[in-house]
mmCIF file of C-alpha atoms in Angstrom:
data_model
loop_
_atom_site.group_PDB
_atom_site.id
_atom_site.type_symbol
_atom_site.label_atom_id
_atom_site.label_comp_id
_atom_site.label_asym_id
_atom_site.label_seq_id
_atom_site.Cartn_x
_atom_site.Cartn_y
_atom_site.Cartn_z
ATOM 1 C CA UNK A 1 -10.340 -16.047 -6.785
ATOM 2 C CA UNK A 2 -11.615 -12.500 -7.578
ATOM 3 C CA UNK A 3 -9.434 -10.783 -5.275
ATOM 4 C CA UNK A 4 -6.412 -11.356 -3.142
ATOM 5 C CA UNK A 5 -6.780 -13.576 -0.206
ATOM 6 C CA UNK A 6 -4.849 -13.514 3.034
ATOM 7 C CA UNK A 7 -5.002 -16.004 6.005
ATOM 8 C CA UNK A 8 -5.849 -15.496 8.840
ATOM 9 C CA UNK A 9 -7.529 -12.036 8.937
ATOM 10 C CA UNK A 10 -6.452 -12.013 12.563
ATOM 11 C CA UNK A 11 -3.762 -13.480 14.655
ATOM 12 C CA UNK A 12 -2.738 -13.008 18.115
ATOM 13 C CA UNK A 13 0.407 -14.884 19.082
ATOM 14 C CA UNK A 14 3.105 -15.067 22.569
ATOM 15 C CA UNK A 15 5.981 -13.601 22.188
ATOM 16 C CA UNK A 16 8.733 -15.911 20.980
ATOM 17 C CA UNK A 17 6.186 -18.222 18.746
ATOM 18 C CA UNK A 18 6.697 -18.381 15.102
ATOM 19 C CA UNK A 19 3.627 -17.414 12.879
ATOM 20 C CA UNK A 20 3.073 -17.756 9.406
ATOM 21 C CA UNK A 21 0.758 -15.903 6.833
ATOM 22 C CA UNK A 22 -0.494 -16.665 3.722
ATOM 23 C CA UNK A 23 -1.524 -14.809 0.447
ATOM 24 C CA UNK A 24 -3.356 -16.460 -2.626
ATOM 25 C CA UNK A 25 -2.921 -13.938 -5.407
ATOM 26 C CA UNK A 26 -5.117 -13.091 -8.124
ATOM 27 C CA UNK A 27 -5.101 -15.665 -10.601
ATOM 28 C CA UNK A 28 -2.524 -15.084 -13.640
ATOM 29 C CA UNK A 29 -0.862 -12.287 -11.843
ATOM 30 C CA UNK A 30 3.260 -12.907 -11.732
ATOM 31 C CA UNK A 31 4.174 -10.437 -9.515
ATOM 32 C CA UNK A 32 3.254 -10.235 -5.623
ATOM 33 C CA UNK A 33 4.346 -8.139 -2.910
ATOM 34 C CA UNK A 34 4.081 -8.206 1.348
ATOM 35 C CA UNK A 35 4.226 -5.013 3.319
ATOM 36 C CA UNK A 36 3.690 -4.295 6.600
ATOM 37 C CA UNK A 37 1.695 -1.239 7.972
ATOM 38 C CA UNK A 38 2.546 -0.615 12.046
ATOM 39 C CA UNK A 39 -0.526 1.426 14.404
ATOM 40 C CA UNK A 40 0.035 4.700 12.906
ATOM 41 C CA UNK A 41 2.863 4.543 10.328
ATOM 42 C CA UNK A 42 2.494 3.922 6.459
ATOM 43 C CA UNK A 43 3.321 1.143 4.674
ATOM 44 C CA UNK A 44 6.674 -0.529 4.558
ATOM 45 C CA UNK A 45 7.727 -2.470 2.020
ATOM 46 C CA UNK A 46 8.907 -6.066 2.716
ATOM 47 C CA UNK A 47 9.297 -8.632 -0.162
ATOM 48 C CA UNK A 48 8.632 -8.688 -3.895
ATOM 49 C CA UNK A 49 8.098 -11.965 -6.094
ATOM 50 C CA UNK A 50 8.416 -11.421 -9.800
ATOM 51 C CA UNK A 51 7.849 -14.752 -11.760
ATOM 52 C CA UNK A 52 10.443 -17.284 -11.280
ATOM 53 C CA UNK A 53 13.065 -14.229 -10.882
ATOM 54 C CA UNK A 54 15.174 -14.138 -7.267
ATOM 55 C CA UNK A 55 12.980 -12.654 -5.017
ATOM 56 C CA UNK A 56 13.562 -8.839 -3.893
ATOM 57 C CA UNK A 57 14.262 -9.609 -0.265
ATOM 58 C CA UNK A 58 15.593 -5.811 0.810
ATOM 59 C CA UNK A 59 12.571 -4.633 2.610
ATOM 60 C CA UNK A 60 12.699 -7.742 5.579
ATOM 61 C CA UNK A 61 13.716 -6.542 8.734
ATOM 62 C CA UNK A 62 15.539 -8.881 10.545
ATOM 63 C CA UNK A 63 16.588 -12.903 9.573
ATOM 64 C CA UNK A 64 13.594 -13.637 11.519
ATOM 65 C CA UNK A 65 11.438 -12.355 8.898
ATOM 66 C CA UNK A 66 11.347 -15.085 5.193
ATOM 67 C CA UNK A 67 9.245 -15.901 2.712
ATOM 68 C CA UNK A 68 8.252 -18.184 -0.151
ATOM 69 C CA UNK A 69 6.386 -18.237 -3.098
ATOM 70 C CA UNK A 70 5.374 -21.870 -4.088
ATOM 71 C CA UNK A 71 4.562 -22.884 -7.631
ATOM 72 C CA UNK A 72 4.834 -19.276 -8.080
ATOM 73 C CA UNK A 73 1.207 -18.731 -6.839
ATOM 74 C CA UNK A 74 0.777 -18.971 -3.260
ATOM 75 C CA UNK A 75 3.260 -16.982 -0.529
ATOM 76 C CA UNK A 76 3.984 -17.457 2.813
ATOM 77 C CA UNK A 77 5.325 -14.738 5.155
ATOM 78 C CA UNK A 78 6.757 -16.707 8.455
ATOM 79 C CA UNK A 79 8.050 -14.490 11.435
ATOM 80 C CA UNK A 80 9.929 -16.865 13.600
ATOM 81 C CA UNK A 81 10.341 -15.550 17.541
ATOM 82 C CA UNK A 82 8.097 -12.836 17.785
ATOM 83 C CA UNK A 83 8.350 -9.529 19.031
ATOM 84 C CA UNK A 84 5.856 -7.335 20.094
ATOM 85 C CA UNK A 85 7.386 -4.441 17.906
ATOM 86 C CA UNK A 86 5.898 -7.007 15.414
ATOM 87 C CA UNK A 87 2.427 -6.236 15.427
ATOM 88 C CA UNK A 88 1.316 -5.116 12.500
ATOM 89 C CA UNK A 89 -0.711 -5.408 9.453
ATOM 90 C CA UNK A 90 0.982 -7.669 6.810
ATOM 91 C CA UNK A 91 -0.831 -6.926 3.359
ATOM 92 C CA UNK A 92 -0.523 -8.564 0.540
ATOM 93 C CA UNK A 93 -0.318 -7.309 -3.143
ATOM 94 C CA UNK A 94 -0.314 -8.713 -6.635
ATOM 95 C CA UNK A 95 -0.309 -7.313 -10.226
ATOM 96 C CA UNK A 96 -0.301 -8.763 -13.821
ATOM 97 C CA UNK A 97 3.364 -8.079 -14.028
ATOM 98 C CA UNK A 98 6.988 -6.045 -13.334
ATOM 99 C CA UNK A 99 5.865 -3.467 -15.269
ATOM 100 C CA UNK A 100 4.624 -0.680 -12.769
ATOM 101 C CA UNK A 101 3.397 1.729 -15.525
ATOM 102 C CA UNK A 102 -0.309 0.967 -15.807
ATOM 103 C CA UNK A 103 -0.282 -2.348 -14.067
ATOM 104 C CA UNK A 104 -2.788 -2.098 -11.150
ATOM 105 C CA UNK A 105 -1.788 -3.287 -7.744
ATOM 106 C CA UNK A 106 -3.948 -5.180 -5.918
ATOM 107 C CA UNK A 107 -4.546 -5.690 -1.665
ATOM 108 C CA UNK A 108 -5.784 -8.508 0.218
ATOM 109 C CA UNK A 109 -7.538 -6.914 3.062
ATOM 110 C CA UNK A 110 -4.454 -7.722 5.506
ATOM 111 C CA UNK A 111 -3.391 -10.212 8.603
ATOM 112 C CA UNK A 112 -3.252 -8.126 11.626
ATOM 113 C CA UNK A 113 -0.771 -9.871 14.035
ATOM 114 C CA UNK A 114 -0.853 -8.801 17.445
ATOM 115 C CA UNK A 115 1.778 -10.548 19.483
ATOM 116 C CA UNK A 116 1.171 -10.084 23.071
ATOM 117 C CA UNK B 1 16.323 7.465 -2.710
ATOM 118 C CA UNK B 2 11.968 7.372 -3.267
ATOM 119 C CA UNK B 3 10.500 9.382 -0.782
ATOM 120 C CA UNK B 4 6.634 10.480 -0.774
ATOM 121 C CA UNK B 5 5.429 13.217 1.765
ATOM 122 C CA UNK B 6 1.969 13.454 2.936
ATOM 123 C CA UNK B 7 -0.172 15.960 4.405
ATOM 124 C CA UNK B 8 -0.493 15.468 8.378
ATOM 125 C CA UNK B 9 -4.206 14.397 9.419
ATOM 126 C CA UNK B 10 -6.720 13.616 10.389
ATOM 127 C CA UNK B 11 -8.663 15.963 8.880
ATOM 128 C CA UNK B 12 -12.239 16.497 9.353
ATOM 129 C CA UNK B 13 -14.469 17.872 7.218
ATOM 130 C CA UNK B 14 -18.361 18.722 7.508
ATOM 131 C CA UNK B 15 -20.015 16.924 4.482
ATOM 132 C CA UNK B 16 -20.231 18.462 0.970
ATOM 133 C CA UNK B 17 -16.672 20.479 2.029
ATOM 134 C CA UNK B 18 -14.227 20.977 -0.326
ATOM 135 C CA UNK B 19 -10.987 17.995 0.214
ATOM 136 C CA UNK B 20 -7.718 18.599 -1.043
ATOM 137 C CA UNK B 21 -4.619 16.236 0.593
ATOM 138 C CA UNK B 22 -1.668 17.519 -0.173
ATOM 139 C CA UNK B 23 1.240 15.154 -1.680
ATOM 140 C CA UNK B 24 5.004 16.028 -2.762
ATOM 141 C CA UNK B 25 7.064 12.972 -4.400
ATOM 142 C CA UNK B 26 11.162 13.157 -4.386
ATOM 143 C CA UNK B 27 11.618 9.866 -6.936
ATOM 144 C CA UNK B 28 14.385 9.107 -9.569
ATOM 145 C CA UNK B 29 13.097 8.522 -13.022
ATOM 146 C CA UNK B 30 9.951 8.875 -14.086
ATOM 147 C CA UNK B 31 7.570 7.370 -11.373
ATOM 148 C CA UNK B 32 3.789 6.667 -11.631
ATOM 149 C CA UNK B 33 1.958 8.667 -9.252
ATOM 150 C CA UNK B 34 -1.181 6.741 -7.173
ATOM 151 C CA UNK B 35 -3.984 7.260 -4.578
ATOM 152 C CA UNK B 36 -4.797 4.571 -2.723
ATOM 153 C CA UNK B 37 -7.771 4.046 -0.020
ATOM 154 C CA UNK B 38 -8.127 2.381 2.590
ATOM 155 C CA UNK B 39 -11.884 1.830 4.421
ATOM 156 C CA UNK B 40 -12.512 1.111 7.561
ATOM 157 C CA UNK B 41 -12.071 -3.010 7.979
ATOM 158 C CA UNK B 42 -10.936 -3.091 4.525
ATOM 159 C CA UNK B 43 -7.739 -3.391 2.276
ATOM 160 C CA UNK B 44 -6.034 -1.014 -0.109
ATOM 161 C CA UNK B 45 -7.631 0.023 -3.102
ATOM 162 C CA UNK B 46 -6.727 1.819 -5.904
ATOM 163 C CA UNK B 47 -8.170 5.069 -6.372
ATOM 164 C CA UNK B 48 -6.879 6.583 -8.834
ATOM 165 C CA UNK B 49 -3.116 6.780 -10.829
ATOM 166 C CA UNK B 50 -1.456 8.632 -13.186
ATOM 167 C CA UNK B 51 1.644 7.689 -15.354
ATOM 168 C CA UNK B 52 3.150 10.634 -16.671
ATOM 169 C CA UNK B 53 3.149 14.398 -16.446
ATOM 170 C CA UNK B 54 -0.074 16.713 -16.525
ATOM 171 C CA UNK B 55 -1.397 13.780 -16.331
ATOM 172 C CA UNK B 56 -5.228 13.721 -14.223
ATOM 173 C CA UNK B 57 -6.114 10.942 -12.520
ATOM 174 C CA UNK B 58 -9.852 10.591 -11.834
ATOM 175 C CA UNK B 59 -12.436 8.795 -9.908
ATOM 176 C CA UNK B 60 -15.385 8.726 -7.728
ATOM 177 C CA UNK B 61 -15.911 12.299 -7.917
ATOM 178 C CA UNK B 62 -11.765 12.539 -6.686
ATOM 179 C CA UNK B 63 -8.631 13.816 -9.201
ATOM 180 C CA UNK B 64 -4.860 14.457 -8.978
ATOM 181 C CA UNK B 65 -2.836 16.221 -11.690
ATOM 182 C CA UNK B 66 0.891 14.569 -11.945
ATOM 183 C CA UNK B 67 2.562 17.979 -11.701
ATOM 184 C CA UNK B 68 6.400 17.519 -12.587
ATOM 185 C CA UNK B 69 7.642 21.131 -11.926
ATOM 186 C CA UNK B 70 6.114 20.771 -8.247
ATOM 187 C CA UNK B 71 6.918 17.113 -8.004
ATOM 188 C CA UNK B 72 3.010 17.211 -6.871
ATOM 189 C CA UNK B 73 0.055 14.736 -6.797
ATOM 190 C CA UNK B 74 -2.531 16.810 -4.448
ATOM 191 C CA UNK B 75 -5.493 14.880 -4.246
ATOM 192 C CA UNK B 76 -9.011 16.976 -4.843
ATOM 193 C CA UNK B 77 -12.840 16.427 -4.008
ATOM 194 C CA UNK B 78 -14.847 19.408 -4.626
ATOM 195 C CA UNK B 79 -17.760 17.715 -1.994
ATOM 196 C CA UNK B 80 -17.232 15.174 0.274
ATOM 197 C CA UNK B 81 -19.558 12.461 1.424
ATOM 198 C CA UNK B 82 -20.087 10.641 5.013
ATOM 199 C CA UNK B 83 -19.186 7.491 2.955
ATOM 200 C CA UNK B 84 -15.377 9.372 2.144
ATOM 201 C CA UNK B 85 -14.353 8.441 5.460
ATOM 202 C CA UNK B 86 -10.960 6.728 4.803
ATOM 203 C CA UNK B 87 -7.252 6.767 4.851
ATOM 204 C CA UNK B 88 -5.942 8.093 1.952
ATOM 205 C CA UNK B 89 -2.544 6.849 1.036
ATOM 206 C CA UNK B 90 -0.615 8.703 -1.856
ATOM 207 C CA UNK B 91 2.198 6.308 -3.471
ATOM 208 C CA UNK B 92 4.863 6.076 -6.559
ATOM 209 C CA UNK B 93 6.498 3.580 -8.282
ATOM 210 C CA UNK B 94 10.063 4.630 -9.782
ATOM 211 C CA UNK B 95 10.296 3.615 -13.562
ATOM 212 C CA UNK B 96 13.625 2.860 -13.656
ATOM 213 C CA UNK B 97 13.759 0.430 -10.438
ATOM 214 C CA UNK B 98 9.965 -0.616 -10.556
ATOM 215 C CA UNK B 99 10.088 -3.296 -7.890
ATOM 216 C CA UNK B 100 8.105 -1.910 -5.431
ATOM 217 C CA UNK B 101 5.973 1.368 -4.629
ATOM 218 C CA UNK B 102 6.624 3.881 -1.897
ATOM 219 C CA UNK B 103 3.922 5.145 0.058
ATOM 220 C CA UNK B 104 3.261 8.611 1.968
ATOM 221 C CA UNK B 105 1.912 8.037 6.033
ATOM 222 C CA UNK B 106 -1.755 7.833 5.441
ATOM 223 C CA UNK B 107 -3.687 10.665 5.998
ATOM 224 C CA UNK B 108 -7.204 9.935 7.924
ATOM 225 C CA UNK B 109 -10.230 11.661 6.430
ATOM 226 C CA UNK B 110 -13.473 12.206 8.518
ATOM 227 C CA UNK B 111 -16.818 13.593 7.123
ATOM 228 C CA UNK B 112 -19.619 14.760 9.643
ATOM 229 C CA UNK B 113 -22.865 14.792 8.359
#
């Protein structure tokens, strides 16, 4: 697609239930990122896909928090056993490659999870 | 480690005011220096970047000079519009680790007409 799409655009969610996200990146674009941005706070880093490489997994908060990068296109974010301390925006990012100098980063416009 | 500091908002401005948001980077390497905005109901976007020192980064009427002896990246509008309304998120990517970028706290702008 033109831009980078995240699903849903809004979830609300017990506490305790697993949820999962997903981000379609732009097309052609190797690397892809998830942060999260809390009421109030700035953005936190949580996951970085590069390729086929290992995935950068040093920004997830807890165990409960994984994702996956099929085909190395699509991602998933799951949060199993939600807290409310998990409510959040989770964006999504993407760029043409690992190479941060002059490679634009691109934003889906964000699943806000509200777990209640 | 990366660290970027932003100016505390919200800051409110009457329109055609003069914007600066202040931004101080502590970064190993050589980072890239970035502005990001965020609309209301929207995602990140890029504002504007720049990748090495005295280096300006420009657009929609908005610039930031990469200053290296301040470890600086204030962000400038010399007249602000309603439509300017945003959070304004200043951000750096480290050179030599370039996984991921570090962002300030967001600073919220509001223009008045």
């Amino acid at each position: 697609g033109a831009g980078v799409s995240q699903s849903p655009s809004n979830k609300v969610t017990e506490k305790g239930k697993d949820v999962e996200l997903r981000c379609d990146p732009i097309s052609g674009h190797t690397a892809l990122y998830w942060y999260r941005q809390s009421l109030g706070q700035g953005l936190e880093f949580l996951i970085y896909f590069q390729g086929n490489s290992a995935p950068d997994k040093s920004g997830l908060p807890s165990d409960r928090f994984s994702a996956e990068r099929t085909g190395g296109s699509v991602s998933t974010l799951t949060i199993q056993r939600t807290q409310q301390e998990d409510s959040a925006v989770y964006l999504c990012a993407s760029s043409l490659g690992d190479r941060w100098s002059g490679n634009t980063i691109y934003f889906g416009e964000g699943s806000w999870l509200t777990v209640v | 480690g990366n660290s970027v500091t932003q100016m505390e908002g919200p800051v409110t401005l009457s329109e055609e005011a003069f914007l600066t948001i202040n931004c101080t980077y502590t970064a190993t390497g050589y980072p890239s220096l970035f502005w990001y905005v965020q609309y209301p109901g929207e995602g990140l976007q890029l504002l504007l970047k720049a990748t090495k020192a005295d280096d300006k980064g420009s657009n929609k009427g908005f610039e930031a000079t990469y200053r290296k002896e301040t470890t600086s990246f204030h962000l400038e509008k010399g007249s602000v519009q309603v439509s300017d309304s945003a959070v304004y998120f200043c951000a750096l990517s480290d050179g030599s680790s370039a996984r991921q970028l570090t962002f300030g706290s967001g600073t919220q702008l509001t223009v008045l007409p």
